[in-house]
XYZ file of C-alpha atoms in Angstrom:
709
model
C 68.000 7.690 40.537
C 70.479 4.796 40.422
C 68.276 2.781 42.778
C 65.267 3.280 40.486
C 67.210 2.100 37.470
C 68.655 -0.844 39.407
C 65.174 -1.865 40.571
C 63.887 -1.647 36.997
C 66.843 -3.800 35.895
C 65.994 -6.480 38.451
C 62.304 -6.467 37.451
C 63.130 -6.699 33.737
C 65.655 -9.487 34.357
C 63.101 -11.497 36.287
C 60.456 -10.954 33.567
C 62.964 -11.985 30.862
C 63.793 -15.228 32.682
C 60.096 -16.020 33.006
C 59.531 -15.280 29.280
C 62.473 -17.535 28.382
C 61.050 -20.411 30.419
C 57.573 -19.893 28.890
C 59.076 -19.869 25.353
C 60.862 -23.142 26.050
C 57.664 -24.800 27.302
C 55.654 -23.641 24.257
C 58.230 -25.057 21.822
C 58.165 -28.397 23.614
C 54.329 -28.516 23.412
C 54.109 -27.602 19.698
C 56.266 -30.404 18.283
C 53.952 -33.406 19.055
C 50.898 -31.360 18.022
C 52.299 -30.912 14.482
C 52.822 -34.650 14.089
C 49.312 -35.398 15.333
C 47.765 -32.913 12.863
C 49.601 -34.581 9.953
C 48.369 -38.032 10.994
C 44.790 -36.735 11.287
C 45.028 -35.128 7.813
C 46.183 -38.417 6.242
C 43.379 -40.336 7.960
C 40.804 -37.785 6.751
C 42.056 -37.974 3.138
C 41.854 -41.774 3.229
C 38.265 -41.675 4.502
C 37.307 -39.035 1.916
C 38.661 -41.222 -0.922
C 36.639 -44.195 0.355
C 33.487 -42.052 0.575
C 33.930 -40.871 -3.033
C 34.401 -44.439 -4.297
C 31.351 -45.495 -2.316
C 29.305 -42.590 -3.755
C 30.267 -43.577 -7.326
C 29.238 -47.183 -6.732
C 26.018 -46.037 -5.068
C 25.228 -43.755 -8.029
C 25.676 -46.642 -10.500
C 23.453 -48.876 -8.401
C 20.803 -46.142 -8.153
C 20.870 -45.666 -11.922
C 20.342 -49.402 -12.475
C 17.505 -49.339 -9.927
C 15.872 -46.414 -11.789
C 16.119 -48.271 -15.098
C 14.463 -51.382 -13.623
C 11.811 -49.263 -11.940
C 10.995 -47.475 -15.231
C 10.748 -50.838 -16.991
C 8.384 -52.109 -14.280
C 6.200 -48.994 -14.666
C 6.076 -49.564 -18.424
C 4.879 -53.136 -17.818
C 2.149 -51.847 -15.488
C 1.142 -49.348 -18.155
C 0.937 -52.157 -20.763
C -1.355 -54.174 -18.467
C -3.533 -51.075 -17.892
C -3.766 -50.519 -21.667
C -4.906 -54.154 -22.152
C -7.571 -53.734 -19.444
C -8.647 -50.419 -20.986
C -9.007 -51.978 -24.457
C -11.087 -54.834 -23.009
C -13.307 -52.368 -21.128
C -13.828 -50.342 -24.299
C -14.933 -53.460 -26.193
C -17.310 -54.389 -23.374
C -18.734 -50.861 -23.400
C -19.043 -51.002 -27.180
C -20.960 -54.310 -26.986
C -23.220 -52.968 -24.225
C -23.879 -49.850 -26.296
C -24.739 -52.055 -29.307
C -27.189 -54.106 -27.222
C -28.766 -50.911 -25.862
C -29.192 -49.458 -29.356
C -30.801 -52.721 -30.563
C -33.219 -52.634 -27.626
C -34.065 -48.942 -28.228
C -34.668 -49.494 -31.953
C -36.883 -52.535 -31.314
C -38.889 -50.530 -28.764
C -39.219 -47.613 -31.211
C -40.409 -49.913 -34.049
C -42.964 -51.522 -31.721
C -44.331 -48.124 -30.641
C -44.646 -46.910 -34.234
C -46.429 -50.153 -35.246
C -48.894 -49.706 -32.369
C -49.509 -46.117 -33.501
C -50.148 -47.323 -37.072
C -52.613 -49.933 -35.818
C -54.563 -47.367 -33.787
C -54.536 -44.747 -36.565
C -57.794 -44.491 -38.648
C -57.508 -45.654 -42.228
C -59.058 -42.541 -43.698
C -59.454 -39.477 -41.497
C -61.423 -36.471 -42.842
C -59.696 -33.322 -41.460
C -60.966 -30.778 -44.030
C -63.906 -29.327 -41.969
C -61.579 -28.562 -39.041
C -59.050 -26.964 -41.398
C -61.747 -24.733 -42.995
C -62.983 -23.554 -39.574
C -59.469 -22.605 -38.509
C -58.876 -20.695 -41.769
C -62.089 -18.660 -41.261
C -61.131 -17.717 -37.702
C -57.619 -16.733 -38.849
C -59.154 -14.408 -41.457
C -61.294 -12.636 -38.815
C -58.277 -12.263 -36.539
C -56.235 -10.642 -39.311
C -59.022 -8.120 -40.016
C -59.277 -7.158 -36.314
C -55.481 -6.838 -36.017
C -55.460 -4.517 -39.054
C -58.136 -2.297 -37.420
C -56.156 -2.171 -34.167
C -52.973 -1.245 -36.051
C -54.849 1.676 -37.625
C -56.133 2.869 -34.224
C -52.615 2.650 -32.774
C -51.228 4.741 -35.634
C -53.913 7.401 -35.108
C -53.283 7.568 -31.362
C -49.510 7.819 -31.882
C -50.016 10.688 -34.337
C -52.277 12.458 -31.824
C -49.680 11.868 -29.100
C -46.947 13.402 -31.281
C -49.118 16.500 -31.824
C -49.766 16.819 -28.083
C -46.044 16.411 -27.313
C -45.226 19.133 -29.829
C -47.815 21.471 -28.242
C -46.481 20.617 -24.783
C -42.963 21.555 -25.884
C -44.232 24.871 -27.240
C -45.980 25.654 -23.936
C -42.894 24.676 -21.906
C -40.666 26.834 -24.103
C -42.980 29.803 -23.675
C -43.108 29.277 -19.912
C -39.315 29.117 -19.918
C -39.167 32.437 -21.694
C -41.529 33.994 -19.170
C -39.709 32.483 -16.181
C -36.226 33.301 -17.394
C -35.955 36.945 -16.431
C -32.214 36.566 -16.562
C -32.307 36.524 -20.368
C -33.776 39.998 -20.461
C -31.367 41.206 -17.816
C -28.415 39.780 -19.740
C -29.591 41.456 -22.936
C -29.889 44.730 -21.037
C -26.351 44.195 -19.655
C -24.995 43.330 -23.105
C -26.536 46.451 -24.643
C -25.310 48.862 -21.960
C -22.000 47.344 -20.795
C -20.475 45.150 -23.502
C -17.157 44.665 -21.661
C -19.007 43.470 -18.563
C -21.027 41.012 -20.678
C -17.817 39.675 -22.285
C -16.299 39.207 -18.836
C -19.490 37.380 -17.752
C -19.178 34.928 -20.647
C -15.507 34.351 -19.765
C -16.422 33.751 -16.102
C -19.013 31.102 -16.974
C -16.413 29.239 -19.056
C -13.678 29.419 -16.400
C -15.408 29.019 -13.026
C -13.133 26.071 -12.209
C -10.144 28.452 -12.003
C -11.427 30.124 -8.819
C -10.977 28.802 -5.283
C -14.161 30.298 -3.787
C -17.605 31.353 -4.993
C -17.799 34.123 -7.606
C -21.078 35.994 -8.137
C -22.110 37.478 -11.477
C -22.810 41.238 -11.784
C -25.102 42.480 -9.008
C -27.827 43.556 -11.457
C -28.141 39.898 -12.575
C -28.010 38.428 -9.072
C -30.704 40.732 -7.558
C -34.283 39.434 -7.776
C -36.960 41.982 -6.879
C -39.877 40.634 -4.892
C -42.008 43.430 -6.410
C -40.867 45.188 -9.594
C -42.435 48.439 -8.359
C -39.695 48.661 -5.719
C -36.833 48.334 -8.223
C -36.388 52.129 -8.364
C -35.409 52.271 -4.657
C -32.656 49.667 -5.070
C -31.301 51.168 -8.309
C -31.198 54.689 -6.823
C -29.417 53.378 -3.718
C -26.735 51.272 -5.426
C -24.329 53.034 -7.784
C -24.320 52.090 -11.465
C -20.702 50.949 -11.198
C -21.561 48.500 -8.410
C -24.702 47.340 -10.237
C -22.438 45.900 -12.944
C -19.717 44.754 -10.541
C -18.758 41.101 -9.954
C -18.678 40.016 -6.275
C -15.868 37.796 -4.940
C -15.359 36.041 -1.614
C -11.570 35.924 -2.091
C -9.223 38.856 -2.800
C -6.898 36.474 -4.668
C -9.747 35.329 -6.943
C -10.697 38.956 -7.643
C -7.140 39.893 -8.651
C -6.883 36.871 -10.929
C -10.269 37.742 -12.511
C -9.241 41.329 -13.183
C -6.209 40.040 -15.116
C -8.501 37.731 -17.175
C -5.823 36.488 -19.543
C -4.887 40.112 -20.324
C -8.134 40.789 -22.270
C -8.062 44.448 -21.145
C -11.838 44.657 -20.581
C -13.223 47.520 -18.489
C -15.142 45.768 -15.724
C -15.797 46.362 -12.024
C -15.187 43.874 -9.221
C -15.722 44.051 -5.463
C -14.824 41.726 -2.588
C -17.377 40.712 0.041
C -16.386 41.108 3.709
C -14.452 38.193 5.170
C -17.131 37.815 7.850
C -20.628 37.733 6.336
C -22.904 40.678 7.183
C -25.900 39.408 5.209
C -27.853 38.764 8.407
C -26.979 42.095 10.077
C -29.815 43.514 12.176
C -31.198 47.030 11.617
C -30.790 49.683 14.293
C -34.496 49.306 15.174
C -37.377 47.033 14.114
C -39.421 48.237 11.140
C -42.561 48.087 13.324
C -41.302 51.143 15.231
C -41.263 53.110 11.953
C -44.732 52.109 10.711
C -46.254 55.257 12.251
C -44.078 57.362 9.951
C -45.270 55.530 6.841
C -42.251 53.216 6.486
C -43.187 49.675 5.378
C -39.824 47.906 4.871
C -36.056 48.133 4.842
C -34.321 47.978 1.465
C -32.878 44.491 2.180
C -36.356 42.933 2.470
C -37.377 44.179 -1.013
C -35.127 41.769 -2.949
C -33.326 38.426 -2.826
C -29.615 37.964 -3.514
C -26.833 35.411 -2.902
C -25.111 35.613 0.468
C -21.849 37.298 -0.757
C -23.830 39.968 -2.670
C -26.143 40.629 0.274
C -23.142 40.766 2.645
C -21.417 43.354 0.409
C -24.579 45.519 0.091
C -25.154 45.427 3.860
C -21.540 46.409 4.469
C -21.198 49.034 1.730
C -24.749 50.448 1.431
C -26.308 49.362 4.758
C -29.420 48.151 2.912
C -30.473 46.410 6.137
C -30.819 49.785 7.889
C -32.282 52.047 5.130
C -36.113 52.250 5.433
C -38.544 52.776 2.530
C -41.592 54.921 3.157
C -44.721 56.170 1.395
C -46.351 59.475 0.593
C -47.251 59.669 4.279
C -43.539 59.777 5.068
C -43.074 62.623 2.568
C -45.799 64.681 4.172
C -44.208 64.465 7.644
C -40.556 64.418 6.563
C -39.413 67.139 9.010
C -40.829 65.235 11.941
C -39.336 61.991 10.637
C -35.864 63.527 10.379
C -36.090 65.079 13.810
C -37.502 62.110 15.718
C -35.902 59.082 14.006
C -32.375 60.487 13.527
C -32.210 58.425 10.297
C -29.430 59.334 7.870
C -30.914 57.770 4.717
C -34.633 57.774 3.889
C -36.774 56.832 0.885
C -40.303 58.123 0.382
C -42.654 57.199 -2.427
C -40.818 59.242 -5.064
C -37.889 60.924 -3.302
C -34.611 60.136 -1.601
C -33.451 62.029 1.514
C -29.872 62.184 2.784
C -29.574 63.667 6.294
C -26.260 65.193 7.452
C -24.954 67.014 10.522
C -22.699 70.046 10.128
C -19.232 69.467 11.522
C -18.968 73.129 12.579
C -22.447 74.104 13.864
C -23.928 70.640 14.640
C -26.989 71.752 12.688
C -28.988 69.037 10.899
C -29.777 69.556 7.231
C -31.139 67.254 4.549
C -30.647 66.808 0.814
C -33.464 65.336 -1.251
C -33.660 64.230 -4.859
C -36.310 62.673 -7.067
C -35.953 58.958 -7.784
C -34.820 57.879 -11.234
C -36.884 55.277 -13.020
C -35.579 51.702 -12.772
C -33.511 50.527 -15.742
C -32.023 47.154 -14.746
C -34.405 45.461 -12.283
C -37.844 46.327 -13.712
C -38.366 43.247 -15.927
C -41.834 41.654 -15.335
C -43.913 38.672 -16.429
C -47.525 38.563 -17.791
C -49.196 36.561 -14.998
C -52.422 35.922 -16.961
C -50.560 34.429 -19.877
C -48.452 32.398 -17.490
C -51.544 31.042 -15.701
C -53.188 30.198 -19.024
C -50.068 28.369 -20.199
C -49.857 26.394 -16.950
C -53.516 25.306 -17.310
C -52.883 24.372 -20.930
C -49.856 22.337 -19.863
C -51.980 20.451 -17.298
C -54.653 19.692 -19.941
C -52.006 18.384 -22.332
C -50.569 16.154 -19.607
C -54.049 14.724 -18.913
C -54.627 14.114 -22.633
C -51.263 12.355 -22.967
C -52.097 10.175 -19.972
C -55.451 9.210 -21.561
C -53.753 8.394 -24.874
C -51.193 6.227 -23.064
C -54.006 4.278 -21.367
C -55.749 3.693 -24.718
C -52.475 2.561 -26.260
C -51.936 0.149 -23.378
C -55.403 -1.349 -23.900
C -54.850 -1.723 -27.663
C -51.408 -3.285 -27.123
C -52.897 -5.829 -24.725
C -55.627 -6.690 -27.260
C -52.974 -6.893 -29.968
C -50.938 -9.264 -27.822
C -53.980 -11.481 -27.191
C -54.846 -11.622 -30.922
C -51.257 -12.481 -31.779
C -51.284 -15.290 -29.208
C -54.601 -16.618 -30.552
C -53.249 -16.423 -34.120
C -50.255 -18.540 -33.098
C -52.556 -21.104 -31.436
C -54.716 -21.449 -34.569
C -51.694 -21.773 -36.829
C -50.300 -24.476 -34.527
C -53.622 -26.363 -34.672
C -53.609 -26.109 -38.464
C -50.041 -27.388 -38.563
C -50.973 -30.370 -36.365
C -53.905 -31.252 -38.649
C -51.608 -31.216 -41.699
C -49.043 -33.320 -39.861
C -51.716 -35.853 -38.864
C -52.477 -36.366 -42.551
C -48.808 -37.074 -43.337
C -48.085 -39.036 -40.152
C -48.896 -42.560 -41.527
C -46.550 -42.236 -44.506
C -43.818 -40.881 -42.243
C -44.204 -43.756 -39.764
C -43.994 -46.422 -42.470
C -40.848 -44.794 -43.903
C -39.204 -44.495 -40.446
C -39.965 -48.153 -39.604
C -38.197 -49.264 -42.796
C -35.107 -47.175 -41.998
C -34.914 -48.521 -38.422
C -35.136 -52.162 -39.685
C -32.036 -51.514 -41.839
C -30.169 -50.026 -38.831
C -31.162 -53.031 -36.668
C -29.833 -55.484 -39.252
C -26.473 -53.664 -39.412
C -26.127 -53.646 -35.591
C -26.792 -57.405 -35.380
C -23.967 -58.027 -37.867
C -21.463 -55.977 -35.745
C -21.617 -58.275 -32.672
C -18.387 -58.688 -30.534
C -17.270 -62.035 -28.918
C -16.406 -60.804 -25.389
C -15.330 -64.245 -24.112
C -12.707 -64.608 -26.832
C -11.465 -61.044 -26.274
C -11.172 -61.682 -22.508
C -9.108 -64.888 -23.039
C -6.651 -63.086 -25.353
C -6.270 -60.254 -22.821
C -5.528 -62.724 -19.986
C -2.814 -64.440 -22.066
C -1.083 -61.087 -22.733
C -1.328 -60.057 -19.049
C 0.164 -63.385 -17.921
C 3.199 -62.905 -20.185
C 3.724 -59.367 -18.862
C 3.405 -60.516 -15.223
C 6.179 -63.080 -15.818
C 8.432 -60.282 -17.062
C 7.411 -58.139 -14.047
C 8.420 -60.909 -11.620
C 11.929 -60.959 -13.099
C 12.164 -57.154 -12.791
C 10.911 -57.212 -9.188
C 13.545 -59.758 -8.145
C 16.240 -57.545 -9.703
C 14.793 -54.508 -7.905
C 14.905 -56.308 -4.545
C 18.542 -57.224 -5.111
C 19.436 -53.646 -6.073
C 17.561 -52.230 -3.052
C 19.498 -54.498 -0.686
C 22.731 -53.449 -2.361
C 21.793 -49.748 -2.058
C 20.911 -50.134 1.627
C 24.215 -51.825 2.440
C 26.153 -49.211 0.458
C 24.296 -46.347 2.199
C 25.049 -47.857 5.606
C 28.738 -48.135 4.741
C 28.780 -44.601 3.368
C 27.027 -43.252 6.473
C 29.579 -44.946 8.723
C 32.430 -43.541 6.672
C 30.815 -40.068 6.727
C 30.500 -40.216 10.504
C 34.134 -41.263 10.823
C 35.137 -38.493 8.402
C 33.159 -35.880 10.349
C 34.746 -37.039 13.606
C 38.252 -36.931 12.114
C 37.555 -33.521 10.538
C 36.342 -32.115 13.843
C 39.454 -33.481 15.578
C 41.641 -32.031 12.814
C 39.966 -28.619 13.112
C 40.364 -28.704 16.883
C 44.071 -29.572 16.593
C 44.646 -26.886 13.962
C 42.854 -24.344 16.136
C 44.997 -25.287 19.126
C 48.124 -25.271 16.942
C 47.329 -21.812 15.566
C 46.654 -20.499 19.048
C 49.927 -22.034 20.288
C 51.803 -20.525 17.319
C 50.417 -17.106 18.132
C 51.431 -17.514 21.778
C 54.901 -18.745 20.699
C 55.493 -15.728 18.439
C 54.237 -13.397 21.146
C 56.542 -15.069 23.711
C 59.563 -14.788 21.376
C 58.864 -11.125 20.745
C 58.338 -10.441 24.450
C 61.595 -12.244 25.323
C 63.568 -10.203 22.770
C 62.064 -6.942 24.007
C 62.829 -7.773 27.666
C 66.399 -8.881 26.843
C 67.065 -5.627 24.996
C 65.510 -3.607 27.818
C 67.710 -5.472 30.365
C 70.858 -4.628 28.390
C 69.942 -0.925 28.225
C 69.168 -0.789 31.960
C 72.500 -2.501 32.781
C 74.381 0.202 30.877
C 72.339 2.919 32.634
C 73.105 1.426 36.061
C 76.833 1.425 35.378
C 76.751 5.066 34.197
C 74.695 6.224 37.206
C 76.939 4.381 39.698
C 80.011 5.997 38.211
C 78.350 9.428 38.346
C 77.260 8.967 42.017
C 80.812 8.012 43.071
C 82.169 11.129 41.385
C 79.621 13.346 43.184
C 80.407 11.782 46.576
C 84.126 11.920 45.769
C 84.558 8.169 46.210
C 86.951 5.918 44.388
C 85.531 2.990 42.361
C 86.402 0.489 45.147
C 85.289 2.769 48.068
C 81.818 2.329 49.782
C 79.303 5.032 50.909
C 79.685 6.192 54.568
C 77.258 4.747 57.129
C 75.523 8.056 58.027
C 74.765 8.751 54.307
C 73.262 5.283 53.921
C 71.017 5.842 56.962
C 69.867 9.267 55.689
C 69.215 8.008 52.132
C 67.159 5.060 53.364
C 64.666 7.482 55.005
C 64.169 9.375 51.718
C 61.986 8.370 48.713
C 63.536 6.400 45.858
C 63.055 8.977 43.045
C 64.209 12.552 42.521
C 60.665 13.679 41.796
C 59.461 12.268 45.119
C 62.369 13.886 46.976
C 61.517 17.298 45.402
C 57.890 16.795 46.382
C 58.865 16.028 50.011
C 61.099 19.103 50.075
C 58.304 21.368 48.796
C 55.872 19.837 51.260
C 58.234 20.567 54.183
C 58.667 24.157 52.984
C 54.904 24.638 52.807
C 54.474 23.030 56.204
C 57.057 25.408 57.698
C 55.359 28.430 56.148
C 52.026 27.379 57.667
C 53.293 27.035 61.240
C 52.390 30.646 61.974
C 48.713 31.044 63.086
C 48.295 27.227 63.100
C 44.713 26.015 63.697
C 44.257 22.607 65.375
C 40.940 21.904 63.630
C 42.493 22.567 60.228
C 45.320 20.154 60.983
C 42.852 17.526 62.134
C 40.740 17.961 58.987
C 43.887 17.738 56.866
C 45.006 14.508 58.545
C 41.516 13.057 58.157
C 41.357 13.879 54.431
C 44.885 12.525 53.951
C 43.834 9.219 55.504
C 40.687 9.071 53.326
C 42.764 9.758 50.210
C 45.085 6.877 51.099
C 42.138 4.529 51.676
C 40.469 5.529 48.403
C 43.780 5.127 46.564
C 44.145 1.565 47.896
C 40.504 0.805 47.031
C 40.937 2.222 43.503
C 44.060 0.112 42.908
C 42.227 -3.034 44.038
C 39.277 -2.362 41.733
C 41.610 -1.540 38.845
C 43.404 -4.870 39.358
C 40.055 -6.695 39.447
C 38.985 -4.949 36.224
C 42.260 -5.851 34.478
C 41.926 -9.503 35.556
C 38.288 -9.581 34.385
C 39.193 -8.133 30.981
C 42.023 -10.633 30.600
C 39.712 -13.549 31.453
C 37.075 -12.317 28.975
C 39.709 -11.991 26.255
C 40.941 -15.559 26.850
C 37.424 -17.040 26.920
C 36.438 -15.062 23.819
C 39.486 -16.337 21.929
C 38.768 -19.965 22.888
C 35.104 -19.594 21.823
C 35.163 -17.209 18.852
C 37.973 -18.758 16.760
C 36.382 -22.267 16.519
C 32.995 -20.614 15.862
C 34.392 -18.623 12.929
C 36.061 -21.754 11.495
C 32.795 -23.716 11.765
C 30.793 -20.940 10.060
C 33.429 -20.724 7.311
C 33.001 -24.465 6.628
C 29.211 -24.066 6.556
C 29.571 -21.088 4.204
C 31.809 -23.088 1.826
C 29.285 -25.931 1.543
C 26.321 -23.532 1.338
C 28.001 -21.596 -1.502
C 28.811 -24.836 -3.366
C 25.191 -26.019 -3.133
C 23.870 -22.704 -4.501
C 26.505 -22.674 -7.266
C 25.290 -26.098 -8.412
C 21.802 -24.517 -8.849
C 23.246 -21.591 -10.888
C 22.566 -19.308 -7.893
C 24.709 -17.645 -5.237
C 24.651 -17.774 -1.448
C 26.850 -17.184 1.581
C 26.712 -17.560 5.373
C 28.670 -15.366 7.785
C 28.811 -14.241 11.414
C 26.874 -10.973 11.825
C 28.275 -8.725 14.602
C 27.129 -5.142 15.216
C 29.092 -4.624 18.469
C 31.841 -7.088 19.417
C 31.169 -6.583 23.148
C 27.432 -7.527 22.886
C 27.851 -11.307 22.673
C 24.125 -12.027 23.110
C 23.453 -10.206 19.812
C 25.829 -12.317 17.704
C 23.896 -13.954 14.846
C 24.123 -15.946 11.634
C 23.408 -13.933 8.464
C 22.326 -15.743 5.286
C 22.498 -13.882 1.967
C 21.197 -15.392 -1.294
C 20.789 -14.477 -4.967
C 18.398 -16.441 -7.213
C 18.495 -14.164 -10.300
C 21.491 -12.937 -12.267
C 20.044 -9.420 -12.444
C 19.975 -8.964 -8.648
C 22.601 -8.648 -5.920
C 23.118 -10.790 -2.847
C 20.281 -9.981 -0.454
C 19.802 -11.004 3.179
C 17.266 -13.809 3.715
C 14.210 -12.262 5.436
C 10.459 -13.057 5.660
C 9.741 -10.218 3.191
C 12.292 -10.073 0.349
C 12.205 -13.696 -0.917
C 9.274 -15.819 -2.070
C 8.053 -18.873 -0.161
C 9.846 -21.268 -2.538
C 13.120 -19.338 -2.287
C 12.943 -19.380 1.519
C 12.257 -23.142 1.500
C 15.252 -23.832 -0.786
C 17.506 -21.611 1.352
């Protein structure tokens, strides 16, 4: 134990001496760096002051240049205004000359027309002829108007008769009206529910059929008694639903408490179910049809009747069937049979298996027996066709009269135009003489308003010459100011380059100084820790030495015997290792009985492999530690200057946006510090006071905002 502590003391002492030497070297390196940073700072401040003075002078020069440039533009505008005024006067003179030429040409044409015009032209015979023809046209138009009125009246009468015929046909065709009246008279609650259903069909998810008695349409009214005797009265007035949910909602019906019946059609349609045998096989017994073929009905209704009443498998017979009913029951094995006037229900006794039948006379039809007078219907259809033909003939006559009316109106307009031209020809000479006099007055006024273009051009040239002299003076001043601006910009650029170089050097020195300061503080702390650890270990060594001498019964100045030294040198250096060796020897001794050579060999082999793997693991661990240390040093040398550079960019970027009454910042965006290839610059901007800083992306900002950023 003493040896361990002594060895630790030696290691700590050596580390402390190294830390002391390193601390001394760092202090010696930091002193000249501080002086160099101060000199660089002073140089940078001097250059910055010069750049500001240069910028002020450059701003004044630019302002003077802008003033001279504005004055030069005003002179150019004055010259353009003079040219524009001269052009307007030239255009005005050209317009005056054109008007004079047009008026002279107009006067000449009118004079030629006066010379060719007859002195006294007799137009009265032509006027009288036109008046006579106009009178005849008016009489014919009046006759046509009368014919049109008569035809329109006849057409109205025919339309009225056609409506009456259509209404009557509608009454004959609409059997549903009679059925509804029958339903209303017999089952008022069912009729009320029907009216409610028609108003609220949009509330149901699937199709809802009205009461069966309204949905059934007999192909022959004589067969209605078979259907009505087969279907119960309750089902005849029942509503048929495709959905159980719709049926339950209908039965609630806003809590109207009406007594109505409702049934639900099978989920899988049975409307097309086949009978047990074709009807042709039953013709010999007098059967002519199954119940299903005697009427039409919607698919849900037919599906329900096939499922509930098997209408697809119940045959309908004649008097022949009645006469041979015993044979029919015995041979066909049918359970439900209709003859001409009776209904047979065949059953088999559950106890004796004997077949017996129950028959009953058919009740007269009450709901499905409505019929139409076919003769009246045919007569009305023929009458409707005749009315349509008459209306077509009247329309053709009207078309002919309208075309004649249009022609007469066109001819009337032509004659009135000819009459107007004849009247105008009589007044034309007086009009021409009056117009010629007016145009002579206009011509005289235009000749008095002549413009001297030569004199106007000379005055404009004099004004332009004076302005050009002033422009020459301004241009010479502009050239001088431009040269001054160029020289100032060159000087400012040189100073800016020097300033940037000095600033970069200053930042580099500060970065190195900060890194050295961090290393110095770390070295001081490490030295203090090692010195304190050395002191503690020295005290421990003294205590352990004193304790060992007491155990070995040695005086402070007496040394350990030679045989003890030899034995101790063969043992491990720590108590834990000595205990481990002792336990290992005990275990080895206990295993000597029944010792197996192969087990020993395997043990030695595994021990050797463990030692090799331990050495390999230590080497790889050392390589990993060295690699991590190198990465940390490289990262520190690279990342700290990068952060300082981005901070400077962010400061300038924020200042620029603040000057535009906006906000912006630039920072280093890092999701995972170990993924260096994913480091990036993040730009966040805010152009409106009502929004927050938002990252600059191709989607959030407008094109102008992205360009400014």
